[in-house]
XYZ file of C-alpha atoms in Angstrom:
661
model
C -1.731 18.911 -40.548
C -0.171 15.962 -38.743
C -2.193 12.741 -38.674
C -3.912 12.192 -35.349
C -4.048 9.153 -33.136
C -7.147 6.994 -33.116
C -6.801 4.255 -30.484
C -7.499 0.645 -31.195
C -11.090 -0.361 -30.670
C -12.246 -3.405 -28.749
C -12.316 -5.527 -31.890
C -8.773 -4.591 -32.907
C -7.281 -4.988 -29.452
C -5.683 -8.378 -28.743
C -7.954 -10.363 -26.492
C -6.264 -12.312 -23.752
C -8.508 -13.943 -21.196
C -6.439 -14.773 -18.137
C -7.210 -17.332 -15.525
C -10.401 -18.199 -13.763
C -12.307 -21.371 -14.677
C -10.623 -21.969 -18.027
C -7.186 -21.659 -16.424
C -7.540 -24.958 -14.548
C -5.933 -26.818 -17.449
C -2.868 -24.567 -17.196
C -2.175 -24.968 -13.504
C 0.445 -27.707 -13.837
C 3.953 -26.918 -15.068
C 5.380 -28.599 -18.189
C 6.717 -32.145 -18.018
C 9.115 -31.816 -20.965
C 12.895 -31.858 -20.737
C 15.561 -34.474 -20.158
C 17.224 -35.754 -17.016
C 19.959 -33.186 -17.562
C 17.610 -30.251 -18.148
C 17.928 -27.679 -15.365
C 14.739 -26.974 -13.465
C 13.981 -23.306 -12.984
C 11.512 -21.583 -10.689
C 10.368 -18.123 -11.754
C 8.745 -16.100 -8.990
C 6.202 -13.694 -10.456
C 4.481 -13.291 -13.824
C 4.794 -9.567 -14.305
C 6.890 -8.200 -17.179
C 10.096 -9.813 -15.883
C 8.610 -13.282 -15.560
C 6.768 -13.012 -18.863
C 9.875 -11.832 -20.702
C 11.963 -14.731 -19.399
C 9.315 -17.221 -20.511
C 9.166 -15.464 -23.882
C 12.953 -15.568 -24.300
C 12.837 -19.305 -23.609
C 9.930 -19.780 -26.043
C 11.837 -17.844 -28.714
C 14.868 -20.078 -28.289
C 12.724 -23.220 -28.443
C 10.995 -22.036 -31.622
C 14.344 -21.284 -33.266
C 15.728 -24.725 -32.416
C 12.619 -26.426 -33.732
C 12.766 -24.391 -36.937
C 16.353 -25.585 -37.348
C 15.248 -29.176 -36.747
C 17.299 -29.537 -33.561
C 14.742 -31.461 -31.520
C 17.354 -32.779 -29.083
C 18.501 -29.283 -28.127
C 14.910 -28.057 -27.869
C 14.022 -30.946 -25.557
C 17.069 -30.286 -23.389
C 16.038 -26.700 -22.639
C 15.320 -25.760 -19.012
C 12.066 -26.952 -17.465
C 10.439 -23.837 -16.036
C 7.635 -23.362 -13.544
C 6.397 -19.852 -12.818
C 4.351 -18.965 -9.741
C 2.022 -15.969 -9.763
C 0.036 -14.942 -6.689
C -2.750 -13.256 -8.638
C -5.072 -14.646 -11.273
C -3.528 -13.042 -14.357
C -0.209 -11.919 -15.861
C 1.069 -8.372 -16.185
C 2.159 -7.372 -12.695
C 1.687 -3.690 -11.911
C 0.605 -3.047 -15.495
C -2.784 -4.531 -14.644
C -5.254 -1.991 -13.338
C -6.991 -2.258 -9.991
C -10.290 -2.349 -11.916
C -9.111 -5.325 -13.958
C -8.020 -7.165 -10.843
C -11.305 -6.505 -9.041
C -13.296 -7.937 -11.962
C -11.165 -11.080 -12.124
C -11.171 -11.669 -8.387
C -14.963 -11.394 -8.084
C -15.295 -14.671 -9.982
C -13.302 -16.601 -7.408
C -14.501 -14.953 -4.195
C -16.268 -18.020 -2.812
C -13.394 -20.342 -3.704
C -10.941 -17.867 -2.202
C -12.878 -17.852 1.063
C -12.781 -21.650 1.156
C -9.069 -21.600 0.490
C -8.409 -19.127 3.318
C -10.338 -21.346 5.733
C -8.191 -24.359 4.856
C -4.976 -22.375 4.922
C -5.552 -20.786 8.320
C -6.270 -24.206 9.827
C -2.853 -25.401 8.701
C -0.710 -22.355 9.479
C -2.802 -20.036 11.644
C -2.039 -17.178 9.266
C -3.174 -16.039 5.840
C -1.014 -16.625 2.756
C -0.218 -12.919 2.514
C 1.100 -12.639 6.069
C 4.826 -12.034 6.310
C 7.178 -14.594 7.809
C 8.196 -13.869 11.366
C 11.743 -13.060 10.306
C 10.723 -10.510 7.703
C 12.582 -7.223 7.598
C 10.511 -4.516 9.361
C 11.825 -1.992 6.853
C 9.901 -3.695 4.072
C 6.841 -4.749 6.069
C 5.207 -1.357 5.635
C 1.999 -2.792 4.249
C 1.013 -4.095 7.660
C 0.608 -0.530 8.889
C -1.665 0.561 6.066
C -4.949 -0.808 7.288
C -4.642 0.530 10.805
C -3.185 3.880 9.756
C -5.010 4.994 6.630
C -8.346 6.428 7.644
C -11.293 8.453 6.466
C -13.318 10.426 8.980
C -12.271 8.045 11.702
C -12.949 4.926 9.666
C -10.363 2.497 8.377
C -9.470 3.108 4.734
C -9.399 0.236 2.274
C -6.176 -1.679 2.757
C -3.582 -1.452 -0.012
C -3.317 -4.783 -1.776
C -1.052 -5.848 -4.589
C -0.046 -2.626 -6.356
C -1.692 -2.164 -9.719
C -1.860 0.843 -11.981
C -5.090 2.784 -11.905
C -7.348 2.453 -14.925
C -6.676 5.925 -16.316
C -2.882 5.810 -16.117
C -0.772 6.725 -19.124
C 2.906 6.125 -19.751
C 5.203 8.897 -18.527
C 8.049 7.966 -20.861
C 8.039 7.829 -24.633
C 6.667 4.672 -26.205
C 9.778 4.337 -28.379
C 11.700 3.213 -25.293
C 9.148 0.427 -24.746
C 9.019 -1.100 -28.210
C 10.102 -4.705 -28.769
C 12.468 -5.692 -31.555
C 10.536 -8.878 -32.397
C 7.070 -7.330 -32.372
C 6.901 -3.668 -33.301
C 4.104 -1.203 -32.719
C 3.435 -1.207 -36.428
C 2.885 -4.975 -36.372
C 0.526 -4.736 -33.412
C -1.434 -1.492 -33.787
C -1.071 -1.240 -37.575
C -1.179 2.553 -37.430
C 0.882 5.527 -36.357
C 0.779 6.340 -32.651
C 1.390 9.310 -30.357
C 4.441 9.463 -28.110
C 2.569 8.445 -24.944
C 0.062 5.608 -24.603
C -2.658 4.534 -22.159
C -1.591 1.804 -19.745
C -4.071 -0.739 -21.064
C -2.713 -0.546 -24.611
C 0.838 -1.210 -23.432
C -0.377 -4.233 -21.450
C -2.259 -5.596 -24.481
C 0.861 -5.091 -26.586
C 3.050 -6.943 -24.065
C 0.646 -9.870 -23.712
C 0.359 -10.301 -27.459
C 4.117 -10.209 -27.922
C 4.975 -12.794 -25.265
C 2.474 -15.291 -26.689
C 3.649 -15.089 -30.307
C 5.828 -18.215 -30.119
C 3.767 -20.345 -27.735
C 1.308 -20.038 -24.883
C 3.887 -19.261 -22.209
C 1.151 -19.175 -19.581
C 0.966 -22.972 -19.635
C 4.106 -22.777 -17.515
C 2.476 -20.508 -14.945
C 0.705 -21.582 -11.773
C -1.646 -18.650 -11.260
C -3.492 -18.029 -7.986
C -0.519 -19.522 -6.186
C 1.202 -17.818 -3.273
C 4.842 -18.597 -2.577
C 5.195 -18.857 1.182
C 8.877 -19.768 1.355
C 11.864 -20.002 -0.968
C 15.191 -21.214 0.409
C 18.441 -22.752 -0.801
C 19.985 -25.953 0.537
C 23.737 -25.649 0.107
C 24.369 -29.354 0.687
C 21.926 -30.432 -2.044
C 22.511 -27.400 -4.282
C 18.743 -27.112 -4.628
C 16.071 -24.499 -4.031
C 13.028 -25.508 -1.998
C 9.946 -23.495 -2.925
C 6.791 -23.865 -0.837
C 3.460 -22.665 -2.200
C -0.224 -22.618 -1.383
C -2.979 -22.786 -3.971
C -5.170 -19.747 -3.346
C -8.285 -21.541 -4.592
C -7.980 -24.965 -2.968
C -5.678 -24.341 -0.023
C -3.375 -27.168 -1.119
C 0.169 -26.660 0.183
C 3.158 -28.088 -1.683
C 6.943 -27.870 -1.839
C 9.064 -28.466 -4.938
C 12.785 -28.358 -5.569
C 14.584 -26.532 -8.368
C 18.115 -26.089 -9.672
C 17.735 -22.384 -10.368
C 15.506 -19.638 -9.030
C 14.649 -16.307 -10.649
C 13.015 -13.664 -8.476
C 10.846 -11.591 -10.836
C 8.323 -10.114 -8.419
C 9.238 -6.544 -9.317
C 10.514 -3.648 -7.255
C 6.956 -2.293 -6.884
C 5.709 -5.170 -4.759
C 3.880 -3.224 -2.091
C 3.470 0.385 -0.992
C 6.160 2.018 1.124
C 4.238 4.007 3.674
C 5.968 6.504 6.013
C 4.396 5.435 9.280
C 5.760 8.467 11.139
C 3.851 10.836 8.850
C 0.746 8.661 9.028
C 0.905 8.755 12.826
C 1.201 12.554 12.756
C -2.030 12.765 10.778
C -3.775 10.316 13.097
C -2.643 12.068 16.256
C -3.736 15.398 14.802
C -7.152 13.914 13.967
C -6.999 14.856 10.314
C -10.539 14.702 8.910
C -9.729 14.042 5.271
C -8.827 10.874 3.424
C -5.348 9.382 3.692
C -4.191 7.089 0.895
C -1.158 5.781 -0.929
C -0.793 6.283 -4.676
C -1.391 2.524 -5.002
C -5.026 3.297 -4.153
C -5.564 5.758 -6.994
C -8.194 3.406 -8.379
C -10.399 4.533 -5.469
C -9.584 8.202 -6.037
C -12.300 9.142 -8.518
C -13.922 12.386 -9.617
C -16.284 12.620 -6.654
C -13.296 12.561 -4.298
C -11.297 15.100 -6.282
C -13.433 17.609 -8.166
C -13.396 21.073 -6.616
C -11.139 19.986 -3.756
C -7.674 20.826 -2.469
C -5.351 17.845 -2.202
C -1.896 17.335 -0.718
C 0.569 14.847 -2.179
C 3.624 13.763 -0.224
C 6.558 12.730 -2.407
C 8.171 13.914 -5.631
C 8.521 10.768 -7.717
C 6.910 10.032 -11.065
C 3.818 8.810 -9.229
C 3.415 12.304 -7.735
C 3.585 13.807 -11.205
C 1.136 11.221 -12.560
C -1.499 11.591 -9.872
C -1.169 15.377 -9.815
C -1.965 15.556 -13.527
C -4.741 12.991 -13.134
C -6.260 14.992 -10.269
C -6.242 18.162 -12.359
C -7.906 16.171 -15.120
C -10.601 15.111 -12.646
C -11.226 18.732 -11.668
C -9.157 19.296 -8.525
C -9.269 22.901 -7.338
C -5.624 22.934 -6.214
C -2.870 20.379 -5.768
C -0.041 20.795 -3.264
C 3.082 18.652 -3.287
C 5.315 18.306 -0.233
C 8.734 16.823 -0.934
C 11.425 16.272 1.652
C 14.225 17.235 -0.761
C 14.454 19.391 -3.853
C 14.758 16.774 -6.583
C 12.405 14.360 -8.312
C 10.106 14.169 -11.310
C 7.650 16.709 -9.907
C 10.479 19.236 -9.564
C 11.340 18.879 -13.235
C 7.934 20.130 -14.360
C 8.347 23.821 -15.131
C 4.612 24.512 -15.531
C 1.382 22.730 -14.621
C -2.007 23.027 -16.360
C -3.832 26.109 -15.148
C -1.080 26.729 -12.588
C -2.986 24.374 -10.291
C 0.044 22.804 -8.589
C 2.163 24.342 -5.841
C 5.352 22.646 -4.643
C 6.764 22.867 -1.127
C 10.276 21.526 -1.472
C 12.391 20.454 1.515
C 9.318 19.919 3.710
C 7.465 17.121 5.477
C 4.108 17.054 7.306
C 4.622 17.851 10.985
C 1.096 18.374 12.265
C -2.586 19.076 11.685
C -4.505 22.298 12.298
C -6.898 22.411 15.253
C -9.964 22.068 13.044
C -8.540 18.877 11.484
C -8.670 20.172 7.911
C -5.239 21.726 7.405
C -1.733 20.264 7.268
C 1.385 21.799 8.804
C 4.587 21.466 6.791
C 8.016 22.043 8.302
C 11.341 22.554 6.552
C 13.743 19.617 6.415
C 17.515 19.301 6.420
C 19.791 16.468 5.345
C 21.725 14.799 8.171
C 25.069 13.679 6.750
C 25.691 11.376 9.709
C 22.436 9.409 9.580
C 21.943 10.049 5.836
C 18.308 10.903 6.471
C 16.059 13.927 6.197
C 15.132 15.505 9.521
C 12.926 18.399 10.594
C 14.660 21.750 10.900
C 13.675 22.769 14.451
C 14.424 26.429 13.729
C 11.862 26.688 10.931
C 8.270 27.824 11.330
C 5.582 25.485 9.965
C 3.718 26.406 6.801
C -0.047 25.915 6.987
C -1.812 24.388 3.992
C -5.516 24.925 4.645
C -8.671 23.072 3.676
C -7.135 19.772 2.539
C -9.659 17.101 1.538
C -7.134 14.292 1.140
C -3.480 13.454 1.682
C -2.023 11.013 -0.803
C 1.416 9.505 -0.183
C 3.446 9.130 -3.373
C 6.275 7.519 -1.460
C 7.065 4.620 -3.711
C 7.080 0.891 -3.243
C 9.203 -1.889 -1.839
C 9.698 -5.372 -3.277
C 7.842 -8.426 -2.002
C 10.695 -10.494 -0.616
C 9.472 -11.525 2.830
C 8.981 -15.118 1.638
C 12.650 -15.402 0.643
C 15.064 -16.931 3.119
C 17.379 -14.255 4.586
C 20.328 -15.380 2.457
C 18.246 -14.948 -0.716
C 16.695 -11.713 0.443
C 19.856 -9.818 1.352
C 21.072 -8.965 -2.190
C 17.925 -6.957 -2.970
C 18.938 -3.266 -2.900
C 17.889 -1.141 0.061
C 19.286 1.870 1.837
C 20.629 -0.574 4.424
C 22.773 -2.138 1.680
C 24.815 1.061 1.452
C 28.529 0.299 1.599
C 31.003 3.196 1.819
C 33.852 2.758 -0.625
C 37.016 4.562 -1.667
C 38.216 5.900 -4.968
C 41.722 4.944 -6.132
C 44.365 7.244 -4.654
C 45.312 8.624 -8.067
C 41.739 9.018 -9.330
C 40.811 12.179 -11.182
C 37.492 13.082 -12.746
C 37.500 13.133 -16.533
C 36.629 16.402 -18.303
C 32.889 17.025 -18.474
C 30.421 19.816 -19.158
C 30.892 21.309 -15.665
C 34.674 21.018 -15.470
C 35.156 24.717 -16.236
C 32.866 25.652 -13.350
C 34.090 23.254 -10.658
C 37.692 22.787 -11.617
C 39.358 19.868 -9.860
C 37.481 18.832 -6.711
C 39.302 16.607 -4.247
C 37.028 13.638 -3.492
C 35.898 12.785 0.015
C 37.757 10.045 1.837
C 34.873 7.636 1.276
C 31.900 7.584 -1.061
C 28.376 7.050 0.293
C 27.980 3.715 -1.463
C 24.373 3.955 -2.604
C 22.996 1.312 -4.944
C 21.960 2.830 -8.235
C 22.571 1.114 -11.537
C 25.170 -1.120 -9.889
C 24.313 -3.334 -6.914
C 26.688 -4.485 -4.225
C 25.627 -8.120 -4.166
C 24.259 -8.617 -7.680
C 26.154 -8.830 -10.961
C 24.009 -8.636 -14.073
C 21.043 -10.228 -12.294
C 23.207 -12.959 -10.691
C 23.596 -13.217 -6.943
C 27.340 -12.835 -6.454
C 27.307 -15.210 -3.479
C 24.979 -17.766 -5.098
C 24.798 -17.419 -8.906
C 22.042 -20.047 -9.080
C 19.812 -17.307 -7.650
C 18.900 -14.511 -10.049
C 17.045 -11.241 -9.618
C 15.209 -10.014 -12.696
C 14.250 -6.388 -12.145
C 14.932 -3.016 -13.729
C 17.688 -0.615 -12.700
C 17.579 1.983 -15.471
C 15.007 4.494 -16.695
C 13.694 2.079 -19.326
C 12.094 -0.746 -17.323
C 10.616 -2.857 -20.116
C 13.775 -2.879 -22.223
C 15.883 -3.414 -19.108
C 13.775 -6.433 -18.116
C 13.754 -7.880 -21.622
C 17.539 -7.665 -21.881
C 17.814 -9.084 -18.357
C 15.640 -12.035 -19.352
C 18.099 -12.908 -22.111
C 21.012 -12.630 -19.670
C 19.315 -14.969 -17.180
C 18.532 -17.444 -19.960
C 22.135 -17.319 -21.203
C 23.416 -18.231 -17.747
C 20.759 -20.898 -17.137
C 21.480 -22.556 -20.496
C 25.237 -22.338 -20.084
C 25.789 -19.991 -23.041
C 27.791 -17.750 -20.765
C 30.288 -18.918 -18.198
C 29.480 -17.513 -14.788
C 32.372 -15.278 -13.693
C 34.148 -15.893 -10.409
C 33.037 -13.953 -7.358
C 36.119 -11.709 -7.547
C 35.582 -11.097 -11.251
C 31.958 -10.070 -10.709
C 32.955 -7.628 -7.985
C 35.757 -6.208 -10.130
C 33.465 -5.628 -13.106
C 30.844 -3.997 -10.907
C 33.513 -1.706 -9.470
C 34.594 -0.638 -12.960
C 31.029 0.313 -13.885
C 30.550 2.152 -10.581
C 33.836 3.981 -11.048
C 32.824 5.143 -14.535
C 29.764 6.866 -13.067
C 32.007 9.116 -10.994
C 33.044 10.950 -14.166
C 29.460 12.164 -14.582
C 28.511 15.214 -12.444
C 24.963 14.055 -11.767
C 26.128 10.721 -10.327
C 29.163 12.009 -8.463
C 26.915 14.555 -6.764
C 25.012 11.721 -5.089
C 28.107 9.762 -4.021
C 30.793 12.286 -3.099
C 30.046 14.691 -0.243
C 32.853 17.037 -1.264
C 31.486 17.343 -4.778
C 27.926 17.738 -3.547
C 28.956 20.522 -1.169
C 30.484 22.557 -3.986
C 28.758 25.730 -5.099
C 26.769 24.737 -8.160
C 26.084 27.418 -10.788
C 23.726 30.085 -9.427
C 24.134 32.774 -12.073
C 20.827 32.903 -13.917
C 22.743 33.479 -17.138
C 24.728 30.259 -16.745
C 23.572 27.526 -19.137
C 22.989 25.164 -16.188
C 20.070 27.317 -15.055
C 18.490 27.365 -18.500
C 17.206 23.845 -18.945
C 16.485 24.441 -22.614
C 20.055 25.530 -23.405
C 22.517 23.543 -25.490
C 24.795 23.206 -22.462
C 22.067 21.672 -20.328
C 21.133 19.260 -23.107
C 24.746 18.082 -23.139
C 24.622 17.716 -19.341
C 21.508 15.549 -19.675
C 23.085 13.564 -22.482
C 26.082 12.598 -20.312
C 23.778 11.313 -17.567
C 21.318 9.536 -19.856
C 23.955 7.793 -21.924
C 25.492 6.177 -18.842
C 22.334 4.102 -18.348
C 22.243 3.251 -22.047
C 25.879 2.143 -21.851
C 24.964 -0.284 -19.070
C 22.141 -1.715 -21.182
C 24.532 -1.947 -24.148
C 26.922 -4.053 -22.074
C 24.064 -6.243 -20.869
C 22.857 -6.758 -24.439
C 26.265 -8.083 -25.423
C 26.463 -10.269 -22.309
C 23.092 -11.904 -22.952
C 23.398 -12.280 -26.742
C 20.409 -9.968 -27.098
C 19.285 -9.711 -30.748
C 19.672 -5.907 -30.688
C 22.972 -4.078 -30.176
C 23.520 -0.641 -28.666
C 27.277 -1.024 -29.005
C 29.218 -1.609 -25.789
C 29.570 -0.081 -22.342
C 32.726 1.629 -23.567
C 31.173 3.050 -26.757
C 27.610 3.271 -28.021
C 26.762 2.677 -31.647
C 24.331 4.873 -33.584
C 21.312 2.895 -32.324
C 22.447 3.292 -28.722
C 22.998 7.014 -29.196
C 19.546 7.401 -30.753
C 18.015 5.592 -27.798
C 19.815 7.856 -25.311
C 18.519 10.905 -27.149
C 14.972 9.720 -26.456
C 15.370 10.221 -22.702
C 16.981 13.609 -23.231
C 13.960 14.615 -25.292
C 11.606 13.203 -22.629
C 13.224 15.381 -19.954
C 13.156 18.472 -22.137
C 9.419 18.017 -22.644
C 8.921 18.857 -18.970
C 11.419 21.712 -18.931
C 9.979 23.411 -22.004
C 6.532 23.996 -20.469
C 5.836 27.709 -19.866
C 3.480 29.167 -17.242
C 2.687 32.224 -19.349
C 2.141 30.462 -22.670
C -1.161 30.707 -24.525
C -1.808 27.001 -23.976
C -0.720 26.859 -20.321
C -4.265 26.091 -19.176
C -4.081 22.592 -20.649
C -0.578 21.733 -21.877
C 1.336 18.890 -20.206
C 4.571 17.121 -21.099
C 2.451 14.544 -22.931
C 1.308 17.283 -25.323
C 4.854 17.655 -26.597
C 5.816 18.201 -30.203
C 6.138 14.628 -31.549
C 8.863 15.670 -33.976
C 12.045 13.739 -33.237
C 10.313 10.728 -31.712
C 10.570 7.746 -34.025
C 10.928 3.985 -33.710
C 14.516 2.739 -33.576
C 13.296 -0.429 -35.327
C 10.979 0.822 -38.074
C 11.740 4.535 -38.261
C 8.008 5.319 -38.006
C 7.532 8.719 -36.291
C 5.136 9.648 -33.520
C 2.055 11.721 -34.273
C -0.016 14.281 -32.381
C -2.956 13.510 -30.113
C -6.485 14.098 -31.370
C -6.720 16.963 -28.870
C -5.282 18.110 -25.537
C -4.280 15.216 -23.268
C -6.390 16.779 -20.500
C -9.483 16.070 -22.617
C -8.660 12.497 -23.639
C -10.430 9.599 -21.957
C -8.833 6.374 -20.707
C -8.795 5.018 -24.267
C -7.065 8.071 -25.685
C -10.234 9.358 -27.337
C -11.971 12.723 -27.167
C -15.337 12.100 -25.439
C -18.355 12.841 -27.635
C -19.620 15.348 -25.084
C -16.553 17.499 -25.750
C -16.559 17.003 -29.507
């Protein structure tokens, strides 16, 4: 029998006490450095900000160990601003944040009074020139409602207390602090959120207390770049005292994360309001308020098909939901990849969006959608008849997030990827797709005159975290399926450029290299499908006997492998660029470690596909209950182990409650 996972107890878990009263001594940035040391402003102390500070601390420790005090002293002088009272970004839970903020409520109220006197607005208000596309949070308070009352406004997105990872832990392990070093025991493939946060916090403080460089409870109200002075001006307000200040820096790293605030489809919200829907309306960011009393025995509708839809659907079943419905405007997404749900309690309505409310205010009308190739948006199909989903207690929008960038000057804000950044582009006249797993089916497909130009792994205005137009501005966020590794590698790249280890390429060179990486994606069916209309319009395999329609077949595994390895190849190139201590090979060719890492995502995907509705364990099995065989650390070789019982029965700590035992 395989050994089972026993989570760390409170005594074993690393204890990090973030700010509040004791943080006062850490509110001022470091005064080390020389006259020639570059000054760097890091915006945000989530994983990206923490990893950059850790990369810097690691370099300093190495120089000091080598006795090179001069080089250690000449390192960049960094100040990090964090709006909340503790590090971790979205990995903190809403419960954690509520506990921490209670301690400073009175001081916060005093601060708001001072701040409004000076500016006539609160520190979280957007600047007047903010992009309306990203200012969705302003509509939350007036739109989300419960029985006619205003729902709690979405604040800074945090994970809910009971969240677990939806990707294997092996893709989140750090080379310089392994799971074995931290937990000192074998672990299952998936972990509770809180244990990953503890692991991250312990790792980033191994070399020094990086949080001495962080000004917590500090809201950045404006960040701009003065071309004549070659300096960044960053204005902040202290959330506790109301003191406003402006400092200048040589470099600026935006590390606020792509999940800055909820993206809320106001049109759908308005439909529910106008129809006088009687149930609750929330965003997945508010899952902390979505407890058992709001879920048990009830029918719930989720809108969206991302990983958050999958997460909250499983969590709702765990809390006792009677039935979960998922409306998705297309036919792709994480929720679509799940071939079976526990107890068959989830029903998907693909290619639909809410279009109305039943007369009694308890049901939702869903109408079919179509893709408009001219506007590149989903629209209602006027010829379709609405589907009625009756007796809905709550509608929860799993519609993703948008980054907090309203405080950035327009020139610094524009490189951040959005649909509006789409730039149609052309393939070379003599381009031909390389042979791939679907070549025999499609043959040679003539590409469209122009590609859509979406921003996926490659951005139009960013090259390896550098702003192409202003390389002194950097954007540290994830682009691949492995966010923590992506951010850690990105932190090393940013540090390499800040310290001058790597020469910043010319603008033309950055664009050329980006184009090469984008062009390579066109040889992969999954990516070309999203860029080339001609390829997307082709008849994909429909024969049920074709390997493409058997997601457990060897052919489909190879199809997944081609797609997954492209992202790993990008990380491999970034590792080499940033002198990262781990190598996956190169963008052109992965080494054995890179190939092993790519296989992890293939196995993750298969865990969802291999679920069976008619299996003996279908009442409780989820992708997290996968066979741990094949999952092992790429650093220590230690394999994953099985849970102590079904994931549906585990509590927030990963334990089986005594009442069940």
